Short mmCIF file of C-alpha atoms and ligand atoms in Angstrom, two decimals:
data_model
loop_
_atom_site.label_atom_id
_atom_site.label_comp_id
_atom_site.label_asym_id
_atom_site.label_seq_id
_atom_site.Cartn_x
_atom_site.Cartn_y
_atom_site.Cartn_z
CA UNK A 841 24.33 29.03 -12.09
CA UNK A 842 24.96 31.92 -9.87
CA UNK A 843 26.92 30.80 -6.98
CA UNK A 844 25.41 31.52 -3.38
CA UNK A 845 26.78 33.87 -0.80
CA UNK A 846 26.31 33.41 2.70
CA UNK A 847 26.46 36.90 4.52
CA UNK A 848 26.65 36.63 8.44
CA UNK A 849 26.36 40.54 9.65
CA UNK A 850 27.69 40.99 13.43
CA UNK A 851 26.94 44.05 15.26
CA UNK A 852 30.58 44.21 16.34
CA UNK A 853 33.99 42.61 15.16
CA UNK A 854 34.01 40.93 18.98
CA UNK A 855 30.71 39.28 18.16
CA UNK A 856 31.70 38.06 14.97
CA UNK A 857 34.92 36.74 15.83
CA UNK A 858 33.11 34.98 18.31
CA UNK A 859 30.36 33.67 15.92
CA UNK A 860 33.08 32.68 13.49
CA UNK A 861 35.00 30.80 16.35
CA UNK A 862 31.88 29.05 16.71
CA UNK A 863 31.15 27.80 12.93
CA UNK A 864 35.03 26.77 12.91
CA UNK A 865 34.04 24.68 16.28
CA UNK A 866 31.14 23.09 14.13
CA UNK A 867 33.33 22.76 11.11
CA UNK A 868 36.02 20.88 12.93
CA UNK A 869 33.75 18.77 14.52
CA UNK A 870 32.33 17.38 11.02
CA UNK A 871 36.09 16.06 10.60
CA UNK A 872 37.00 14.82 14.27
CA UNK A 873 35.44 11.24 13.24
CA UNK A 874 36.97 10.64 10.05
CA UNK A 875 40.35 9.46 9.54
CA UNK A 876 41.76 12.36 7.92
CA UNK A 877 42.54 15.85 9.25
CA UNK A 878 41.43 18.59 8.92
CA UNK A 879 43.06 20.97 6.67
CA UNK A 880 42.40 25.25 6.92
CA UNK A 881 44.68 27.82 5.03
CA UNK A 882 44.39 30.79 7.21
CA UNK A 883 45.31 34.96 5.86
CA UNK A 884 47.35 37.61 7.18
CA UNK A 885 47.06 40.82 7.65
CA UNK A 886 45.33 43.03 10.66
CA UNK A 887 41.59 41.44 10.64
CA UNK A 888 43.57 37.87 12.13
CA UNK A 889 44.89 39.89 14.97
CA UNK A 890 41.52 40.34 16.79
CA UNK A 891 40.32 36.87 15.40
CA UNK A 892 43.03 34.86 16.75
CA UNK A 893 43.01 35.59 20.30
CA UNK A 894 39.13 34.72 20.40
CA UNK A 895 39.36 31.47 18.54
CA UNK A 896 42.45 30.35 20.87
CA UNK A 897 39.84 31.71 24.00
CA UNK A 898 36.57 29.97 22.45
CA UNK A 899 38.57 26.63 20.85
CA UNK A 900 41.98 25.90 22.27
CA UNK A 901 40.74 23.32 24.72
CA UNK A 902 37.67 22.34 22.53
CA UNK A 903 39.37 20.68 19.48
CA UNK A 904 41.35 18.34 19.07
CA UNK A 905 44.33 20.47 17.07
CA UNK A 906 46.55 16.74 16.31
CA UNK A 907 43.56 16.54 13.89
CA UNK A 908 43.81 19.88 11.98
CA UNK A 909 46.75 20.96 10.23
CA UNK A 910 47.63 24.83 9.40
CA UNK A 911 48.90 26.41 6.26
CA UNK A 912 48.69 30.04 4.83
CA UNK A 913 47.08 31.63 1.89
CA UNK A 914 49.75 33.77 1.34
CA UNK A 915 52.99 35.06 3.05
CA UNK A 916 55.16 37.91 2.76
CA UNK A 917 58.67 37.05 1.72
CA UNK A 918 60.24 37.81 5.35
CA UNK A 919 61.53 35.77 7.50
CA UNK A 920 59.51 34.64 10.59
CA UNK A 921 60.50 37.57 12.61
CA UNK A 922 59.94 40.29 10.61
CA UNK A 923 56.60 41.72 11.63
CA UNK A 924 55.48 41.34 8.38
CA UNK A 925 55.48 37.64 8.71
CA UNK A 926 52.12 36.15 8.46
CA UNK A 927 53.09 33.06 10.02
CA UNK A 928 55.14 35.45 12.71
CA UNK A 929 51.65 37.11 13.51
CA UNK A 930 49.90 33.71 13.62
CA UNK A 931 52.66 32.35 15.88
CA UNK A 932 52.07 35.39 18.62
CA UNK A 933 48.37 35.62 18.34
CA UNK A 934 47.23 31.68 18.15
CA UNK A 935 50.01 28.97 17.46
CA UNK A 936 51.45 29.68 20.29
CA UNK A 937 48.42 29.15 22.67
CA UNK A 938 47.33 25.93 21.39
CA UNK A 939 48.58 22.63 21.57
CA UNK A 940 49.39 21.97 18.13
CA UNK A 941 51.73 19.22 16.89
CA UNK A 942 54.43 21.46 15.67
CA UNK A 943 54.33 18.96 12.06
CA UNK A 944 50.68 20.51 11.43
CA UNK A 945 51.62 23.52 10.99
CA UNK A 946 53.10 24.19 7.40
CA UNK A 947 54.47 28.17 6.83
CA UNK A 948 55.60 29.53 3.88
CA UNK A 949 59.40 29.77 3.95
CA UNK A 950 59.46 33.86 4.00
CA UNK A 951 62.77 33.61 3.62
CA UNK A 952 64.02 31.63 1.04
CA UNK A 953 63.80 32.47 -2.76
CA UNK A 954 60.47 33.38 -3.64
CA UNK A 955 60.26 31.42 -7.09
CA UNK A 956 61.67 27.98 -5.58
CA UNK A 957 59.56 28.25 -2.42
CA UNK A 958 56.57 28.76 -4.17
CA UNK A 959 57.26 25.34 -5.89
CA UNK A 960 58.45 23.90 -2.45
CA UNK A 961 55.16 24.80 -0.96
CA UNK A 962 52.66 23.68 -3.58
CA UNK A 963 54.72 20.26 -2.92
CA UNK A 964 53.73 20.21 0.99
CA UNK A 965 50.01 21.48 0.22
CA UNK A 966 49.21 18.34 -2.25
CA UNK A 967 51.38 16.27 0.51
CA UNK A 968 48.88 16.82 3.45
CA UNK A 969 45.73 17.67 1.21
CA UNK A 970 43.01 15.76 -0.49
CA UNK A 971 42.33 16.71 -4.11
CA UNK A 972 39.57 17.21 -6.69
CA UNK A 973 40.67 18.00 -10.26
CA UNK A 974 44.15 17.59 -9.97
CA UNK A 975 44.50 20.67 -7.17
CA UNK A 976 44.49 20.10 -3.95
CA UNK A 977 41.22 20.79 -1.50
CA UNK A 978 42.07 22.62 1.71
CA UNK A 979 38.34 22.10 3.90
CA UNK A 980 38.57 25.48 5.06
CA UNK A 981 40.03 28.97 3.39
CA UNK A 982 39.84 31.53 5.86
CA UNK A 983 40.24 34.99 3.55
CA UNK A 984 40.36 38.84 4.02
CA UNK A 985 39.56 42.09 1.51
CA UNK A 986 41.91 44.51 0.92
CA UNK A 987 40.45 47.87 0.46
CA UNK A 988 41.62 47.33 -3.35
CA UNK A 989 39.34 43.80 -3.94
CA UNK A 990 42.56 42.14 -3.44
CA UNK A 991 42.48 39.04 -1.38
CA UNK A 992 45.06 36.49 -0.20
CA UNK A 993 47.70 38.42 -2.40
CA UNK A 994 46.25 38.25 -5.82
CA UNK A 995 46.20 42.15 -6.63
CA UNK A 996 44.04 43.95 -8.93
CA UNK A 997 45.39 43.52 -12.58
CA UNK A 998 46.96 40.34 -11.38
CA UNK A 999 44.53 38.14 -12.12
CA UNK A 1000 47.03 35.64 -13.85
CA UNK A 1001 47.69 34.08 -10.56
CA UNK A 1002 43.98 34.07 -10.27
CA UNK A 1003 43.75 31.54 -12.78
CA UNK A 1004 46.11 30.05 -12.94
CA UNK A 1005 46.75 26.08 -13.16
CA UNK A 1006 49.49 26.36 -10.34
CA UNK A 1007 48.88 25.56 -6.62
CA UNK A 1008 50.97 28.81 -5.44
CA UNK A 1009 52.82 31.87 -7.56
CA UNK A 1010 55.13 34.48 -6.46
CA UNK A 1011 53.38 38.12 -6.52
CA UNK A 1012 54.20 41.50 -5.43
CA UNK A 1013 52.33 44.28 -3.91
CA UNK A 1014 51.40 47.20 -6.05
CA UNK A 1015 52.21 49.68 -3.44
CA UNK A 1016 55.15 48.49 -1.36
CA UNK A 1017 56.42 46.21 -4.10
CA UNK A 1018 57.19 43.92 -1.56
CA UNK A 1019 56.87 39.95 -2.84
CA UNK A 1020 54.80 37.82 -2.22
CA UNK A 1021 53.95 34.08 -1.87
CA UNK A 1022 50.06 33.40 -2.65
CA UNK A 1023 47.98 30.84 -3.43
CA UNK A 1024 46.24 30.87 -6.50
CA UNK A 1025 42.59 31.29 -6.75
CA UNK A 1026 42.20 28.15 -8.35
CA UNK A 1027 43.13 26.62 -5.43
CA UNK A 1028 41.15 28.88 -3.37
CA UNK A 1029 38.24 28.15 -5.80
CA UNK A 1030 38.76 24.55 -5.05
CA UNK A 1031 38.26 24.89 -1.73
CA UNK A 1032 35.31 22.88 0.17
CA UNK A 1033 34.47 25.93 2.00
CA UNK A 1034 35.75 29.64 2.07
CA UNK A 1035 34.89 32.40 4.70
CA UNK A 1036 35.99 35.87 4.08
CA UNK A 1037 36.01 37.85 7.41
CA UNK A 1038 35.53 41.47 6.54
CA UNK A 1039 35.48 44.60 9.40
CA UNK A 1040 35.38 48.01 9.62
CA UNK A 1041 34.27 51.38 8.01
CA UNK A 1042 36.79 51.51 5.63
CA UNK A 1043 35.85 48.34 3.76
CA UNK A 1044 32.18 49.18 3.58
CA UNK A 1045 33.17 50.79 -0.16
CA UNK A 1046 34.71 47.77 -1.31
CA UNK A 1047 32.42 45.62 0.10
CA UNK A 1048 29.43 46.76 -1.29
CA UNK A 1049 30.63 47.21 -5.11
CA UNK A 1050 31.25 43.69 -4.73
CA UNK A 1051 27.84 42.99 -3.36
CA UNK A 1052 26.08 45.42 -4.96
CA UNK A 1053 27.93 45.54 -8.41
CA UNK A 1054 26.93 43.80 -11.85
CA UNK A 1055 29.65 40.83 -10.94
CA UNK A 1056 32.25 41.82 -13.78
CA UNK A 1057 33.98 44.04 -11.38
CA UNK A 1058 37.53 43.29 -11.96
CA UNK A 1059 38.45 42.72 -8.06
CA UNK A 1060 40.45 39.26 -7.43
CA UNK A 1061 37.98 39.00 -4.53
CA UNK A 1062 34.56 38.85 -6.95
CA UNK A 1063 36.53 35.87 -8.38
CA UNK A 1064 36.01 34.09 -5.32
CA UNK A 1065 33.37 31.32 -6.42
CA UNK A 1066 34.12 27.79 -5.07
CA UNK A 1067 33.56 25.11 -7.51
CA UNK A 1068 31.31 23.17 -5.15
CA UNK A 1069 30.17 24.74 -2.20
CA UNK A 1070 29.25 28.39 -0.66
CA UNK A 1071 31.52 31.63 -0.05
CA UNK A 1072 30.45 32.95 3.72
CA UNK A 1073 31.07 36.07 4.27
CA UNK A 1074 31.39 37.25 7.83
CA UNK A 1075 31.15 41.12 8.24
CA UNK A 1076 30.82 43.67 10.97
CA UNK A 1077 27.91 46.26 10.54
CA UNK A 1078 30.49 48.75 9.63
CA UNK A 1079 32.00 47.16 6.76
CA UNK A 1080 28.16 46.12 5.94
CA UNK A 1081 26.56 49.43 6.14
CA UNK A 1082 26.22 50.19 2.62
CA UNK A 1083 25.18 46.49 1.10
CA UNK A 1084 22.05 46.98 -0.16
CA UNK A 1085 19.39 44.58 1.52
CA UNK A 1086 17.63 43.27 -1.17
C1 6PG B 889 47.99 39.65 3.75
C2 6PG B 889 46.64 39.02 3.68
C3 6PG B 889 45.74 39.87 2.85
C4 6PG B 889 44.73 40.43 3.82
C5 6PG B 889 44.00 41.62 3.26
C6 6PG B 889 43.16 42.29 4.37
O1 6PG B 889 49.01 38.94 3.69
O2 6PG B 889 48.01 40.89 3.95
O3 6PG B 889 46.58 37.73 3.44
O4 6PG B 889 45.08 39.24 1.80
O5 6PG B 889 43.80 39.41 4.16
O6 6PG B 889 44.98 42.55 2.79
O7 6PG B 889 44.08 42.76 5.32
P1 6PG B 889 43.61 43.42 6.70
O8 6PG B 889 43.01 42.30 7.49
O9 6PG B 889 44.87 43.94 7.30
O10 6PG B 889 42.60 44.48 6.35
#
């Protein structure tokens, strides 16, 4: 059964961050009355550093952040103040404007050896997650394209980690051959809801060969089909201008 795709198109990325900082508001909200917490693995990247701000504007005094707890989808292997730190960029541009326990939020060690850290995290994801299938089920992955179809850092030609039965793998980029930590798009796949949050003109090519292709396209982000639930994707008209409407 073909899997459904939410598209939200925003006429600007301000608007959509703000219309995403909304749905995360209503998201939360589902969870503030159960027992459990709420549980979101967020990206990295550039997109976050517009997003951030606007959800700590919109949200910081309108949830209840004891009750959500933070992870990452992937992380550079940096330490935390290298500005290539995902968690370092998280840190500046939300975590520290919020008043969140500092035990809910749960980085990737950037710094310690890739292929024991990976195992170290995958631990401390099933600790604080629910699961379905034997992998854990974050409520919320937030995601982002690459212009390549990559997506948390599962590359093109990488799709091992894709599918793979692990919780997170080690990968490296391509280009800057830099490692990574990532998790793997089972997990992802797993995941009770996803949002990809896509802007600009240079992702309108990438975007719509994912929209508009066949579906075999070999991107890690076409992959992206939760098991139960829908894939939103939130765009800005620029990175939407060439889906074809149909
Ligand atoms: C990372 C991200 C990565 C990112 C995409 C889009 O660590 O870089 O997790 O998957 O989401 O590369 O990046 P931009 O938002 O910078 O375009």
């Amino acid at each position: 059964m073909k899997k459904e795709k939410v598209i939200k198109i925003f006429p600007s990325h301000v608007s959509l961050a703000e219309g995403f900082a909304e749905d995360l508001k209503g998201l939360v909200d589902k969870f503030q009355a159960s027992e459990r917490s709420f549980t979101v693995a967020l990206s990295g990247g550039n997109t976050p550093k517009f997003l951030y701000p606007i959800i700590s504007a919109r949200l910081k005094n309108r949830i209840s952040w004891a009750k959500v707890h933070i992870f990452w989808v992937d992380e550079r292997c940096v330490p935390p103040d290298d500005p290539e730190s995902n968690y370092g960029m998280t840190r500046q541009f939300l975590l520290d404007t919020i008043d969140i326990p500092p035990e809910n939020v749960h980085r990737v060690i950037g710094e310690a050896l890739p292929d024991e850290e990976a195992l170290r995290y995958s631990e401390e994801i099933v600790s604080f997650t629910v699961s379905a299938g034997n992998l854990p089920v974050f409520d919320l992955v937030v995601l982002g394209l690459g212009d390549d179809g990559h997506t948390a850092s599962i590359f093109p030609g990488n799709n091992k980690s894709f599918s793979s039965g692990k919780i997170s793998e080690t990968s490296i980029h391509p280009v800057s051959r830099q490692r990574r930590i990532t998790i793997t798009g089972s997990v992802i796949n797993n995941a009770a809801n996803i949002w990809f949050i896509v802007t600009g003109a240079s992702k309108a090519g990438i975007v719509s060969e994912i929209f508009n292709g066949d579906g075999t396209s070999d991107y890690p982000a076409s992959k992206v089909s939760p098991r139960n639930g829908v894939v939103k994707w939130y765009l800005d008209k620029e990175a939407a201008r060439l889906i074809q409407q149909k």
